[in-house]
Coordinates of C-alpha atoms and ligand atoms in Angstrom, one line a residue:
M1 CA 34.6 -21.8 48.8
R2 CA 33.7 -20.6 45.3
T3 CA 30.3 -19.0 44.7
I4 CA 28.3 -19.6 41.5
V5 CA 25.7 -17.2 40.5
T6 CA 22.6 -19.1 39.3
M7 CA 20.2 -17.4 36.9
P8 CA 17.4 -19.8 36.1
G9 CA 15.5 -17.1 34.0
D10 CA 12.2 -18.0 32.5
G11 CA 10.2 -21.0 31.3
I12 CA 12.2 -24.2 31.3
G13 CA 15.3 -22.4 32.5
K14 CA 13.6 -22.7 35.9
I15 CA 13.2 -26.5 35.3
V16 CA 16.6 -27.5 34.0
L17 CA 18.9 -25.3 36.1
P18 CA 18.0 -27.1 39.4
E19 CA 18.7 -30.4 37.6
G20 CA 22.2 -29.2 36.7
L21 CA 22.8 -28.4 40.4
R22 CA 21.6 -31.8 41.4
V23 CA 24.2 -33.4 39.2
L24 CA 27.0 -31.0 40.3
R25 CA 26.3 -32.0 43.9
A26 CA 26.1 -35.7 43.1
A27 CA 29.5 -35.4 41.4
G28 CA 30.9 -34.1 44.6
F29 CA 31.5 -30.5 43.4
E30 CA 31.3 -28.1 46.3
A31 CA 30.2 -24.6 45.9
D32 CA 27.9 -22.0 47.2
Y33 CA 25.1 -20.9 44.9
V34 CA 23.5 -17.5 44.9
H35 CA 20.3 -16.9 43.0
A36 CA 20.1 -13.9 40.6
D37 CA 17.0 -12.5 38.9
I38 CA 17.0 -12.3 35.1
G39 CA 14.5 -12.5 32.3
W40 CA 11.0 -11.5 31.1
E41 CA 9.5 -11.7 34.5
F42 CA 11.8 -8.8 35.6
W43 CA 11.1 -6.9 32.4
C44 CA 7.4 -7.0 33.2
K45 CA 7.8 -6.2 36.9
E46 CA 10.7 -3.7 36.9
G47 CA 11.2 -2.6 33.3
N48 CA 14.6 -4.3 33.3
P49 CA 15.2 -7.9 32.4
F50 CA 18.9 -7.7 33.6
P51 CA 18.7 -5.9 36.9
Q52 CA 21.7 -4.1 38.4
R53 CA 21.7 -6.5 41.4
T54 CA 22.3 -9.4 39.0
I55 CA 25.1 -7.5 37.3
D56 CA 26.7 -6.8 40.7
L57 CA 26.5 -10.5 41.7
L58 CA 28.2 -11.5 38.5
A59 CA 30.9 -8.9 38.9
E60 CA 31.5 -10.1 42.4
H61 CA 31.5 -13.9 41.9
K62 CA 32.7 -14.1 38.3
I63 CA 31.0 -17.3 37.4
G64 CA 27.4 -17.7 36.3
L65 CA 25.2 -20.7 35.5
F66 CA 22.2 -19.5 33.4
G67 CA 19.0 -21.3 32.3
A68 CA 17.1 -19.5 29.5
I69 CA 15.1 -16.4 29.1
T70 CA 12.0 -15.4 27.1
S71 CA 12.1 -12.5 24.9
K72 CA 9.2 -11.1 22.8
P73 CA 8.7 -8.6 20.0
K74 CA 8.5 -4.8 20.8
D75 CA 4.7 -4.5 20.9
K76 CA 4.4 -7.4 23.4
A77 CA 7.2 -5.9 25.5
E78 CA 5.3 -2.7 25.9
T79 CA 1.9 -4.3 26.6
E80 CA 3.2 -6.8 29.2
L81 CA 5.0 -4.1 31.1
A82 CA 3.4 -3.3 34.5
P83 CA 0.9 -0.5 34.0
E84 CA 2.8 2.0 36.1
L85 CA 6.0 1.5 34.0
R86 CA 4.4 2.0 30.6
G87 CA 5.3 5.0 28.6
K88 CA 8.3 5.8 30.8
G89 CA 10.8 5.1 28.1
H90 CA 11.8 1.5 29.1
V91 CA 13.2 -0.3 26.2
Y92 CA 13.6 -4.1 26.2
A93 CA 17.1 -5.4 25.5
S94 CA 18.1 -9.0 25.5
P95 CA 19.8 -9.7 28.9
I96 CA 22.0 -12.4 27.3
V97 CA 23.3 -10.1 24.7
G98 CA 23.6 -7.5 27.5
M99 CA 25.5 -9.9 29.7
R100 CA 27.9 -10.8 26.9
Q101 CA 28.6 -7.1 26.2
K102 CA 28.7 -5.9 29.8
F103 CA 31.3 -8.4 30.8
D104 CA 32.9 -8.8 27.4
L105 CA 32.2 -12.5 27.3
D106 CA 33.8 -12.6 23.9
I107 CA 34.5 -16.3 23.6
S108 CA 31.6 -18.6 23.0
I109 CA 32.4 -22.3 23.0
R110 CA 29.8 -24.8 21.7
P111 CA 30.8 -28.5 21.7
C112 CA 28.8 -30.7 19.4
Q113 CA 29.7 -34.3 20.1
S114 CA 27.5 -37.3 19.3
F115 CA 26.8 -39.9 22.0
E116 CA 26.7 -43.4 20.9
G117 CA 23.1 -44.8 20.9
N118 CA 21.4 -41.4 20.6
P119 CA 18.5 -42.0 18.2
L120 CA 18.9 -38.3 17.2
N121 CA 22.4 -38.8 15.8
F122 CA 23.1 -37.9 12.2
I123 CA 23.2 -40.9 9.9
R124 CA 24.3 -41.1 6.3
R125 CA 22.6 -43.2 3.7
R126 CA 24.9 -45.4 1.6
G127 CA 24.1 -47.7 -1.3
D128 CA 23.9 -50.7 1.1
G129 CA 22.6 -49.2 4.2
F130 CA 23.4 -46.5 6.7
M131 CA 26.4 -45.3 8.6
E132 CA 26.6 -43.2 11.7
P133 CA 29.8 -41.2 11.8
K134 CA 31.0 -39.9 15.1
V135 CA 30.6 -36.2 15.2
D136 CA 33.0 -34.3 17.4
A137 CA 33.1 -30.6 16.5
V138 CA 33.7 -27.7 18.9
I139 CA 32.6 -24.3 17.6
F140 CA 34.4 -21.2 18.8
R141 CA 32.1 -18.2 18.1
Q142 CA 33.2 -14.6 18.6
N143 CA 30.5 -13.5 20.9
T144 CA 30.4 -9.7 21.0
E145 CA 31.0 -8.1 17.6
C146 CA 30.0 -8.6 14.0
L147 CA 26.3 -8.0 13.0
Y148 CA 25.2 -8.4 16.6
C149 CA 27.1 -5.3 17.8
G150 CA 23.8 -3.3 17.6
V151 CA 25.1 -0.4 15.4
E152 CA 22.1 -0.2 13.1
W153 CA 19.4 2.1 11.8
T154 CA 16.3 2.3 9.7
N155 CA 16.3 5.7 8.2
P156 CA 19.8 6.5 9.2
P157 CA 20.7 10.1 10.1
A158 CA 22.0 12.3 7.3
E159 CA 25.6 12.3 8.6
V160 CA 25.6 8.5 8.6
R161 CA 24.4 8.5 5.0
R162 CA 27.0 11.0 4.0
A163 CA 29.7 9.1 5.6
L164 CA 28.7 5.9 3.9
E165 CA 28.5 7.7 0.6
T166 CA 32.2 8.2 0.7
H167 CA 32.3 4.6 -0.3
K168 CA 31.7 4.2 -4.0
K169 CA 29.5 1.1 -3.6
M170 CA 27.0 3.2 -1.7
K171 CA 26.0 4.8 -5.0
A172 CA 23.8 1.9 -5.7
F173 CA 21.5 3.0 -2.8
A174 CA 21.6 6.7 -3.5
H175 CA 18.0 6.8 -4.8
V176 CA 16.5 4.9 -1.8
P177 CA 14.5 7.1 0.6
G178 CA 15.8 7.0 4.2
E179 CA 12.7 5.3 5.5
D180 CA 13.2 2.5 3.1
L181 CA 16.8 2.0 4.0
A182 CA 17.9 -0.3 6.9
I183 CA 21.5 -0.6 7.8
S184 CA 23.2 -3.1 10.2
C185 CA 26.9 -2.8 10.6
R186 CA 29.2 -5.7 10.7
I187 CA 32.0 -4.4 12.9
M188 CA 34.9 -6.6 13.9
T189 CA 38.2 -5.8 15.6
R190 CA 41.6 -7.3 15.2
G191 CA 41.9 -7.9 19.0
A192 CA 38.7 -9.8 19.3
C193 CA 39.4 -11.9 16.2
R194 CA 42.9 -12.6 17.6
R195 CA 41.4 -13.7 21.0
I196 CA 38.8 -16.1 19.5
C197 CA 41.5 -17.6 17.2
E198 CA 43.9 -18.0 20.0
A199 CA 41.3 -19.7 22.2
A200 CA 40.3 -22.0 19.3
F201 CA 43.9 -23.1 18.5
A202 CA 44.8 -23.5 22.2
Y203 CA 41.8 -25.7 22.7
A204 CA 42.5 -27.8 19.7
A205 CA 46.1 -28.4 20.9
R206 CA 45.0 -29.2 24.4
H207 CA 42.4 -31.6 23.3
G208 CA 44.2 -33.2 20.4
Y209 CA 42.1 -31.9 17.5
K210 CA 43.9 -32.2 14.2
S211 CA 42.3 -29.2 12.4
V212 CA 41.0 -25.8 13.0
T213 CA 38.5 -24.6 10.4
V214 CA 38.0 -20.9 9.9
C215 CA 34.4 -20.5 8.8
E216 CA 33.7 -17.1 7.2
K217 CA 32.9 -15.7 3.8
A218 CA 36.1 -14.0 2.9
N219 CA 35.6 -14.1 -0.8
V220 CA 32.7 -11.7 -0.5
I221 CA 32.9 -10.0 2.8
R222 CA 36.5 -9.2 2.3
E223 CA 37.2 -6.8 5.1
T224 CA 35.6 -8.3 8.2
S225 CA 35.9 -12.0 7.2
G226 CA 39.3 -11.2 5.8
L227 CA 40.4 -9.9 9.2
M228 CA 39.3 -13.1 10.9
R229 CA 41.1 -15.2 8.4
A230 CA 44.3 -13.2 8.6
E231 CA 44.3 -13.4 12.4
A232 CA 43.7 -17.2 12.2
R233 CA 46.6 -17.5 9.8
A234 CA 48.8 -15.5 12.2
V235 CA 47.9 -17.6 15.2
A236 CA 48.2 -20.9 13.3
K237 CA 52.0 -20.2 12.9
N238 CA 52.4 -21.2 16.5
Y239 CA 50.6 -24.5 15.9
P240 CA 52.5 -26.2 13.1
D241 CA 50.9 -29.6 13.9
I242 CA 47.3 -28.4 13.5
A243 CA 45.9 -28.1 10.0
V244 CA 44.1 -24.9 9.1
W245 CA 41.1 -25.0 6.7
D246 CA 39.1 -22.1 5.4
T247 CA 35.5 -22.6 4.5
N248 CA 32.7 -20.3 3.5
I249 CA 29.6 -20.4 5.8
D250 CA 27.3 -21.4 3.0
A251 CA 29.4 -24.3 1.8
Q252 CA 30.1 -25.3 5.4
M253 CA 26.4 -25.7 6.0
M254 CA 26.3 -28.2 3.1
W255 CA 29.5 -30.1 4.1
L256 CA 28.5 -30.5 7.6
T257 CA 25.5 -32.5 6.5
K258 CA 27.7 -34.6 4.2
N259 CA 30.9 -35.2 6.2
P260 CA 30.5 -33.8 9.7
E261 CA 33.1 -36.2 11.0
D262 CA 35.8 -34.3 9.0
Y263 CA 35.6 -31.3 11.3
G264 CA 37.3 -30.7 14.7
V265 CA 37.6 -27.1 16.0
I266 CA 35.8 -24.4 14.1
V267 CA 36.3 -20.7 14.6
S268 CA 33.8 -18.1 13.4
S269 CA 32.6 -14.6 13.8
N270 CA 29.4 -14.0 15.8
M271 CA 26.7 -14.6 13.2
F272 CA 28.3 -17.3 11.2
G273 CA 29.3 -19.0 14.5
D274 CA 25.7 -18.8 15.6
I275 CA 24.6 -20.5 12.4
V276 CA 27.3 -23.1 12.2
S277 CA 26.9 -24.1 15.8
D278 CA 23.2 -24.7 15.4
G279 CA 23.9 -26.7 12.3
F280 CA 26.3 -29.0 14.1
A281 CA 24.0 -29.2 17.2
G282 CA 21.3 -30.5 15.0
L283 CA 23.5 -33.5 14.0
V284 CA 24.1 -34.6 17.6
G285 CA 20.6 -34.4 19.2
G286 CA 19.6 -30.7 18.9
L287 CA 18.5 -28.4 21.6
G288 CA 18.2 -31.2 24.3
F289 CA 22.0 -31.8 23.9
A290 CA 23.5 -28.4 23.1
A291 CA 25.6 -26.7 25.8
S292 CA 27.6 -23.5 25.6
A293 CA 30.1 -21.4 27.5
N294 CA 30.5 -17.6 27.3
I295 CA 34.0 -16.7 28.5
G296 CA 35.5 -13.3 29.1
R297 CA 38.8 -12.3 30.7
D298 CA 37.2 -12.0 34.1
V299 CA 33.7 -13.5 34.1
A300 CA 32.3 -16.6 32.5
V301 CA 28.7 -17.7 32.1
F302 CA 27.6 -21.2 31.2
E303 CA 24.2 -22.0 29.5
P304 CA 22.4 -24.5 27.5
T305 CA 21.8 -23.2 24.0
H306 CA 18.1 -23.7 24.1
G307 CA 15.5 -21.0 25.0
S308 CA 12.8 -21.0 27.6
A309 CA 10.4 -23.2 25.6
P310 CA 7.4 -21.6 27.3
K311 CA 4.9 -24.1 26.0
Y312 CA 6.5 -26.8 28.2
E313 CA 7.0 -24.6 31.2
K314 CA 3.8 -25.6 33.0
L315 CA 3.8 -29.3 32.2
Q316 CA 3.9 -31.4 35.3
P317 CA 5.9 -33.6 35.5
A318 CA 8.4 -31.8 33.3
I319 CA 9.2 -33.4 30.0
V320 CA 12.2 -31.4 28.7
N321 CA 15.6 -32.9 28.3
P322 CA 18.0 -31.9 31.1
I323 CA 21.1 -33.2 29.2
A324 CA 21.9 -29.8 27.6
M325 CA 22.1 -28.3 31.1
I326 CA 24.0 -31.2 32.5
L327 CA 26.6 -30.9 29.7
T328 CA 26.7 -27.2 30.5
T329 CA 27.7 -28.0 34.1
C330 CA 30.6 -30.1 32.6
M331 CA 31.8 -27.0 30.8
L332 CA 31.6 -25.0 34.0
L333 CA 33.7 -27.7 35.8
D334 CA 36.2 -27.8 33.0
Y335 CA 36.6 -24.0 33.2
L336 CA 37.3 -24.4 37.0
G337 CA 39.9 -27.1 36.3
E338 CA 37.6 -29.8 37.8
T339 CA 38.2 -31.9 34.7
D340 CA 37.8 -35.3 36.4
K341 CA 34.3 -34.4 37.7
A342 CA 33.4 -33.0 34.3
A343 CA 34.6 -36.3 32.6
R344 CA 32.7 -38.4 35.1
I345 CA 29.4 -36.5 34.4
K346 CA 30.0 -36.7 30.7
N347 CA 30.7 -40.4 30.9
A348 CA 27.5 -40.9 32.9
V349 CA 25.5 -39.1 30.3
A350 CA 27.1 -41.3 27.6
A351 CA 26.3 -44.4 29.5
V352 CA 22.6 -43.5 29.9
V353 CA 22.3 -42.5 26.3
K354 CA 24.0 -45.7 25.2
E355 CA 21.8 -47.9 27.4
G356 CA 18.8 -46.3 25.9
T357 CA 16.2 -47.2 28.5
V358 CA 15.7 -43.7 29.8
R359 CA 14.9 -41.3 27.0
T360 CA 13.1 -37.9 27.1
Y361 CA 10.4 -37.1 24.6
D362 CA 12.8 -35.4 22.2
M363 CA 15.0 -38.5 22.0
L364 CA 11.9 -40.5 21.0
R365 CA 10.9 -37.9 18.4
L366 CA 7.6 -37.3 20.1
T367 CA 5.6 -34.1 19.9
G368 CA 5.9 -32.5 23.3
G369 CA 2.8 -32.7 25.6
P370 CA 1.4 -34.4 28.6
D371 CA 0.9 -37.7 26.8
V372 CA 4.6 -38.3 26.0
F373 CA 4.9 -40.5 29.1
S374 CA 2.3 -43.0 27.7
H375 CA 4.7 -43.3 24.7
G376 CA 7.6 -44.3 26.9
A377 CA 9.2 -40.9 27.5
A378 CA 11.1 -40.3 30.7
T379 CA 10.4 -37.2 32.8
T380 CA 13.1 -34.5 33.2
T381 CA 13.8 -35.7 36.7
Q382 CA 14.0 -39.4 35.7
M383 CA 16.7 -38.5 33.1
T384 CA 18.7 -36.6 35.7
D385 CA 18.3 -39.5 38.2
A386 CA 19.6 -41.9 35.6
V387 CA 22.7 -39.8 35.0
I388 CA 23.3 -39.4 38.7
A389 CA 22.9 -43.2 39.2
R390 CA 25.7 -43.7 36.6
L391 CA 28.1 -41.3 38.2
Ligands
LIG1 P1 13.4 -22.8 22.4 O1 14.8 -23.3 22.4 O2 12.9 -22.3 23.7 O3 12.5 -24.0 22.0 C1 12.3 -24.5 20.7 C2 11.9 -26.0 20.8 O4 13.0 -26.8 21.0 C3 10.9 -26.2 21.9 O5 9.6 -26.0 21.6 C4 11.2 -27.7 22.2 O6 10.5 -28.5 21.2 C5 12.6 -27.8 21.9 N1 13.4 -27.8 23.1 C6 14.1 -26.7 23.6 N2 14.8 -27.1 24.7 C7 14.5 -28.4 24.9 C8 15.0 -29.3 25.9 N3 15.8 -29.0 26.9 N4 14.5 -30.6 25.8 C9 13.7 -30.9 24.8 N5 13.3 -30.1 23.8 C10 13.7 -28.8 23.9 O7 13.3 -21.7 21.3 P2 12.0 -20.9 20.8 O8 10.7 -21.6 21.0 O9 12.3 -20.3 19.5 O10 11.9 -19.7 21.8 C11 11.2 -19.6 23.0 C12 11.7 -18.5 23.9 O11 13.0 -18.6 24.3 C13 11.6 -17.1 23.1 O12 11.1 -16.2 24.0 C14 13.0 -16.9 22.7 O13 13.3 -15.5 22.6 C15 13.8 -17.5 23.9 N6 15.1 -17.9 23.6 C16 16.1 -17.8 24.6 C17 17.3 -18.2 24.4 C18 18.2 -18.1 25.6 O14 17.8 -17.9 26.7 N7 19.5 -18.4 25.4 C19 17.8 -18.9 23.2 C20 16.7 -19.1 22.2 C21 15.5 -18.6 22.4
LIG2 MG1 21.2 -19.4 18.1

C-alpha cells in the first residue's frame, strides 16, 4: 500500500487537510497516511520549520499532501522563538521554498478552471449584458530558479561588485554606496527550462489543449527569458499540432482579464508563473479554488495555493472553503494514475457548485467571521459533506 506524507502545517492548513483526506477515503482511494511536522509552530519550538524528520519521511515515501504554513517577518521570527533558542543563530527560511529546493520539485502545475455556477467566475460586460466565458488554463511554473533562487545581497561583497562591473550596464550603478545597493539574481538554467517546457507540452498533448503560451518578458530580459523561449521553441518542434504563443507577462495580465478563454497551457519561469497563476486563479474563484502540484523527478508534493489564513484558524465551526484542498487531492490522484477517482471527485465538486445550495462564505462574497452562517454560508464540513454526497 502506498504511503502519503500529510503535512497540515499551520492555521487553516490544519482544517482543510483532514477534509481532503475525507474525500479521498470516500472516493475509495486506499493509502496509509503518515503525519509530518512543518511550519511556524516548529520554528517557534525547535528553531526549524522544516525538521529533518519531515525531510526523511518525504524522502522515504515520495508523496506529500501539504496544507499551508504561516511565515512572518524577520523581527517576529526572532521574538516568537522559544527563549532558550534565541540568539543561537537560527534563521527562518520558508519550508515550502526549502521543500521545493531540497527535493528539486521543479515543476509546479496550477490548473485554473471555472466551474459552472460559481458566483465568483469571471464575467465580461458587453453592450447588451454579460457573458461568462469558460476559463480552462493550466499554468506550468518553473519552481526552483529565477528570482527565487535566493542568490541576493544588500551591500554585496566587493568581489561580487567587481564581477558585476565587468558588465558595461553596471556603470550606471557605480556611484551607489554598497549599503544602498540591493541585488537579487535571476538565474535560470537550460535544463530546468527544458523540463518545464517538456512537461507543459506533454500535458497539453495528453489533455487536448490547442496552445501553449510562453509567458516571459524576452524583449527586455533577453538572456533568462530568452532561454525559456528558446527551449519552448525547441520542445514545440515535437508537437506540430499545438500552437505556440509568446506573451510578455505585463501584457498577459491585461489579456487574461479580457479574453481568458483564449488560453490553454501556459509555461513560465518562477516569478512570472507565480504572478500569472494568481491572475488566472482570481478569474475562477480565487484562493478557495486554487490547487497546485510541485513535481520533481522523485518526489511530489500537492498543496492548495492559499496560505494559513490565521484569522480564520480559530473560528468554530470552520468557515473556509475546502474545495482548493479537494481539488488538490484530485491532482494527487492524477499523479498516481488514479484518473477515474480524480475525475469523480472533480465532477462531484462541479455538481455541488452548479447546484449552488451549499456555498462557503467566499462564494457568497461575505467578509469572513462568525456571522457568515446567518447569511447563508455553509461550514467547511458541510461543503465537504456535499461533495462526498455527490461522489
Ligand atoms: P492566505 O492565503 O492565508 O489568506 C488570504 C485571504 O484569502 C484570507 O484572509 C481569506 O480571506 C482568503 N482565503 C484563503 N484561503 C481560503 C479558503 N480556503 N477559503 C476561503 N477563503 C480563503 O494569505 P495571507 O493572509 O497573505 O497569509 C497568511 C499566512 O499564510 C502568512 O503567514 C503567509 O506567509 C502564509 N502563506 C502561506 C502559503 C503557503 O503555505 N503555501 C501561501 C501564502 C501565504
Ligand atoms: Mg503566490
